[in-house]
Amino acid sequence: MKTLIVNGSPRKHGDTMHIIQKLCTYLEGEVILIHVYDEKVKPCIDCRYCWNHSDCAIKDDMYKMYDLMDTVDNVILSSPIYFADLSGPLLSYVSRLQRYYADRLIRKNPSFSMKRKKGAVILSAGGDGRGIERPVDTARIIFHHIDTKIVGTVSTLNTNTVPAHEDPTVDAQVKKLADQLNRRL
C-alpha cells in the first residue's frame, strides 16, 4: 500500500498536521507527504499547453506528484478550512492536475488511463459553523479527474476552543479512515 498525503496547511505542528501524524500511525505501507507550502509549484496559468500535449508546460516541483499518480493507492488532501474551502495554496497546487482533465476531456485521448485510487479528506477549522460540505465537494471534483474515489473524511471543526489533539472524536475518525485506506480496491 502506498499513500500520498498532500498537506495544504502552513503549520507543521498545528491541528491538520496532528491528524496526519495520527493517521500515519495506522496506515499500512509507504506514506509520502507533500507540504504544498514548501513546494516550488506555480498554479495553472491556463496556457492550454495541455490541450495539445499530455504534459504541462510548467517545469517545476509538480512533477513529484505527477510521477506518483500511477503508483499510489491512496491520495489524501489535508487542509485547514479557510473561508469555507480548502486552503488557497492547496487549490493552487492541485490546479496543475488540469493536465489530466485536458487529456481526458479536451484532447479525448483514447489511450488515457490512470490507476484507480482511494481518496480521503482531512479538515480542521476554528469553528465558525460552516461545516465540511464545501471543501469535501471541492475535493470530490479534484479526485474525479485523477480517478480517485473518496472513502472517508476526518474533521475537527472547533479548534479555536478544542485543539485537534484534545478532540475526543478524532481518534475514532482516524481509525475508521485508516481501515478504509488499508483495504485493497
CSV table of C-alpha atoms in Angstrom, one decimal:
chain,number,residue,atom,x,y,z
A,1,MET,CA,0.0,0.0,0.0
A,2,LYS,CA,1.3,3.4,-0.9
A,3,THR,CA,-0.4,6.7,0.3
A,4,LEU,CA,0.2,10.2,-0.9
A,5,ILE,CA,-0.8,13.0,1.5
A,6,VAL,CA,-0.9,16.5,0.1
A,7,ASN,CA,-0.9,18.9,3.0
A,8,GLY,CA,-2.3,22.3,2.4
A,9,SER,CA,-1.6,23.7,5.9
A,10,PRO,CA,1.2,26.2,6.6
A,11,ARG,CA,1.5,24.9,10.2
A,12,LYS,CA,3.7,21.8,10.5
A,13,HIS,CA,2.7,21.4,14.2
A,14,GLY,CA,-0.9,22.5,14.0
A,15,ASP,CA,-4.2,20.8,14.1
A,16,THR,CA,-4.2,19.5,10.5
A,17,MET,CA,-0.7,18.0,11.0
A,18,HIS,CA,-1.7,16.4,14.2
A,19,ILE,CA,-4.4,14.4,12.4
A,20,ILE,CA,-2.0,13.5,9.6
A,21,GLN,CA,0.6,12.2,12.1
A,22,LYS,CA,-2.1,10.2,14.0
A,23,LEU,CA,-3.4,8.7,10.7
A,24,CYS,CA,0.2,7.7,9.6
A,25,THR,CA,0.5,5.5,12.7
A,26,TYR,CA,-2.4,3.4,11.4
A,27,LEU,CA,-1.6,3.4,7.7
A,28,GLU,CA,0.0,0.3,6.2
A,29,GLY,CA,2.8,0.6,3.7
A,30,GLU,CA,4.7,3.7,2.5
A,31,VAL,CA,3.4,7.2,3.2
A,32,ILE,CA,4.6,10.2,1.1
A,33,LEU,CA,3.9,13.6,2.5
A,34,ILE,CA,4.0,16.7,0.4
A,35,HIS,CA,3.7,20.1,2.1
A,36,VAL,CA,2.5,22.4,-0.6
A,37,TYR,CA,3.8,25.5,1.3
A,38,ASP,CA,7.4,24.0,0.8
A,39,GLU,CA,7.0,23.1,-2.9
A,40,LYS,CA,8.1,25.4,-5.7
A,41,VAL,CA,5.0,24.9,-7.8
A,42,LYS,CA,3.2,27.6,-9.8
A,43,PRO,CA,-0.6,27.4,-10.2
A,44,CYS,CA,-2.1,26.6,-13.5
A,45,ILE,CA,-1.8,29.6,-15.8
A,46,ASP,CA,-4.4,28.4,-18.3
A,47,CYS,CA,-1.8,28.4,-21.1
A,48,ARG,CA,-3.6,25.5,-22.7
A,49,TYR,CA,-0.4,23.7,-23.5
A,50,CYS,CA,-2.0,20.5,-22.1
A,51,TRP,CA,-4.8,20.9,-24.6
A,52,ASN,CA,-2.3,19.7,-27.3
A,53,HIS,CA,0.2,17.7,-25.2
A,54,SER,CA,-0.1,15.0,-22.5
A,55,ASP,CA,2.2,17.2,-20.3
A,56,CYS,CA,2.4,20.5,-18.6
A,57,ALA,CA,4.3,23.5,-19.9
A,58,ILE,CA,5.5,24.5,-16.4
A,59,LYS,CA,8.5,22.5,-15.3
A,60,ASP,CA,8.7,22.6,-11.5
A,61,ASP,CA,8.3,20.5,-8.4
A,62,MET,CA,4.8,19.4,-9.5
A,63,TYR,CA,6.5,16.6,-11.4
A,64,LYS,CA,6.9,14.9,-8.0
A,65,MET,CA,3.1,14.5,-7.8
A,66,TYR,CA,2.8,13.6,-11.5
A,67,ASP,CA,5.3,10.8,-11.1
A,68,LEU,CA,3.3,9.4,-8.1
A,69,MET,CA,-0.1,9.5,-9.7
A,70,ASP,CA,0.0,6.0,-11.2
A,71,THR,CA,2.0,4.4,-8.3
A,72,VAL,CA,-0.1,5.4,-5.2
A,73,ASP,CA,-3.1,3.5,-3.9
A,74,ASN,CA,-4.4,6.4,-1.8
A,75,VAL,CA,-4.5,10.2,-2.1
A,76,ILE,CA,-5.3,12.4,0.9
A,77,LEU,CA,-5.9,16.1,0.7
A,78,SER,CA,-5.5,17.7,4.0
A,79,SER,CA,-6.2,21.4,4.8
A,80,PRO,CA,-7.4,23.9,7.3
A,81,ILE,CA,-10.7,25.3,6.2
A,82,TYR,CA,-10.3,28.9,5.0
A,83,PHE,CA,-13.4,30.9,4.0
A,84,ALA,CA,-15.4,27.6,3.9
A,85,ASP,CA,-13.0,25.8,1.5
A,86,LEU,CA,-9.6,24.2,1.1
A,87,SER,CA,-6.6,26.5,1.6
A,88,GLY,CA,-5.5,28.7,-1.3
A,89,PRO,CA,-2.1,27.2,-1.7
A,90,LEU,CA,-3.6,23.7,-1.8
A,91,LEU,CA,-6.0,24.8,-4.5
A,92,SER,CA,-3.2,26.4,-6.5
A,93,TYR,CA,-1.1,23.3,-6.2
A,94,VAL,CA,-3.9,20.9,-7.4
A,95,SER,CA,-4.9,23.3,-10.2
A,96,ARG,CA,-2.0,21.8,-12.0
A,97,LEU,CA,-3.9,18.5,-12.2
A,98,GLN,CA,-5.6,20.2,-15.1
A,99,ARG,CA,-3.4,18.3,-17.5
A,100,TYR,CA,-5.4,15.1,-16.7
A,101,TYR,CA,-8.7,16.9,-17.3
A,102,ALA,CA,-7.4,18.1,-20.6
A,103,ASP,CA,-6.0,14.7,-21.6
A,104,ARG,CA,-9.4,13.0,-20.9
A,105,LEU,CA,-11.9,15.7,-21.9
A,106,ILE,CA,-10.3,18.2,-24.2
A,107,ARG,CA,-8.0,16.0,-26.2
A,108,LYS,CA,-10.2,13.0,-25.7
A,109,ASN,CA,-7.1,10.8,-25.7
A,110,PRO,CA,-8.4,7.2,-26.3
A,111,SER,CA,-5.3,5.7,-24.5
A,112,PHE,CA,-5.7,7.9,-21.4
A,113,SER,CA,-5.9,5.9,-18.2
A,114,MET,CA,-5.0,6.3,-14.6
A,115,LYS,CA,-4.6,3.9,-11.8
A,116,ARG,CA,-7.8,3.9,-9.7
A,117,LYS,CA,-7.2,5.2,-6.2
A,118,LYS,CA,-8.9,5.7,-2.9
A,119,GLY,CA,-9.1,9.3,-1.5
A,120,ALA,CA,-9.7,11.0,1.7
A,121,VAL,CA,-10.0,14.5,3.1
A,122,ILE,CA,-8.6,15.8,6.4
A,123,LEU,CA,-10.0,19.1,7.6
A,124,SER,CA,-9.6,21.3,10.6
A,125,ALA,CA,-11.4,24.6,11.3
A,126,GLY,CA,-11.6,27.2,14.0
A,127,GLY,CA,-15.3,26.8,14.5
A,128,ASP,CA,-17.5,29.3,12.5
A,129,GLY,CA,-20.1,26.6,12.0
A,130,ARG,CA,-19.9,26.3,8.2
A,131,GLY,CA,-19.2,22.5,8.2
A,132,ILE,CA,-17.2,20.4,5.7
A,133,GLU,CA,-19.6,20.1,2.8
A,134,ARG,CA,-18.0,22.7,0.6
A,135,PRO,CA,-14.3,21.6,1.0
A,136,VAL,CA,-15.4,18.0,0.5
A,137,ASP,CA,-17.3,18.9,-2.6
A,138,THR,CA,-14.2,20.7,-3.9
A,139,ALA,CA,-12.0,17.6,-3.1
A,140,ARG,CA,-14.5,15.4,-4.9
A,141,ILE,CA,-14.1,17.4,-8.1
A,142,ILE,CA,-10.3,17.2,-7.8
A,143,PHE,CA,-10.4,13.5,-7.1
A,144,HIS,CA,-12.8,12.8,-10.0
A,145,HIS,CA,-10.1,14.0,-12.5
A,146,ILE,CA,-7.4,11.7,-11.0
A,147,ASP,CA,-9.6,8.6,-10.8
A,148,THR,CA,-9.9,8.7,-7.1
A,149,LYS,CA,-13.0,7.8,-5.0
A,150,ILE,CA,-13.4,9.4,-1.6
A,151,VAL,CA,-13.7,6.7,1.0
A,152,GLY,CA,-13.8,8.9,4.1
A,153,THR,CA,-13.0,12.2,5.9
A,154,VAL,CA,-11.6,13.2,9.2
A,155,SER,CA,-12.5,16.6,10.6
A,156,THR,CA,-12.2,18.7,13.7
A,157,LEU,CA,-14.2,21.9,13.5
A,158,ASN,CA,-13.8,23.8,16.7
A,159,THR,CA,-10.0,24.1,17.0
A,160,ASN,CA,-10.2,27.7,18.4
A,161,THR,CA,-11.6,26.1,21.5
A,162,VAL,CA,-10.6,22.5,21.4
A,163,PRO,CA,-7.3,21.7,19.5
A,164,ALA,CA,-7.3,18.5,17.4
A,165,HIS,CA,-5.1,16.7,19.9
A,166,GLU,CA,-7.9,17.2,22.5
A,167,ASP,CA,-10.8,16.5,20.2
A,168,PRO,CA,-12.4,13.2,21.5
A,169,THR,CA,-13.8,12.3,18.1
A,170,VAL,CA,-10.5,12.5,16.1
A,171,ASP,CA,-9.1,9.1,17.1
A,172,ALA,CA,-12.2,7.1,16.1
A,173,GLN,CA,-12.4,9.0,12.8
A,174,VAL,CA,-8.7,8.4,12.1
A,175,LYS,CA,-9.0,4.6,12.9
A,176,LYS,CA,-12.1,4.3,10.7
A,177,LEU,CA,-10.4,6.1,7.8
A,178,ALA,CA,-7.2,4.1,8.1
A,179,ASP,CA,-9.3,0.9,7.9
A,180,GLN,CA,-10.8,2.1,4.6
A,181,LEU,CA,-7.5,3.2,3.2
A,182,ASN,CA,-5.7,-0.1,4.2
A,183,ARG,CA,-8.2,-2.2,2.2
A,184,ARG,CA,-7.4,-3.0,-1.4
A,185,LEU,CA,-9.6,-1.5,-4.1
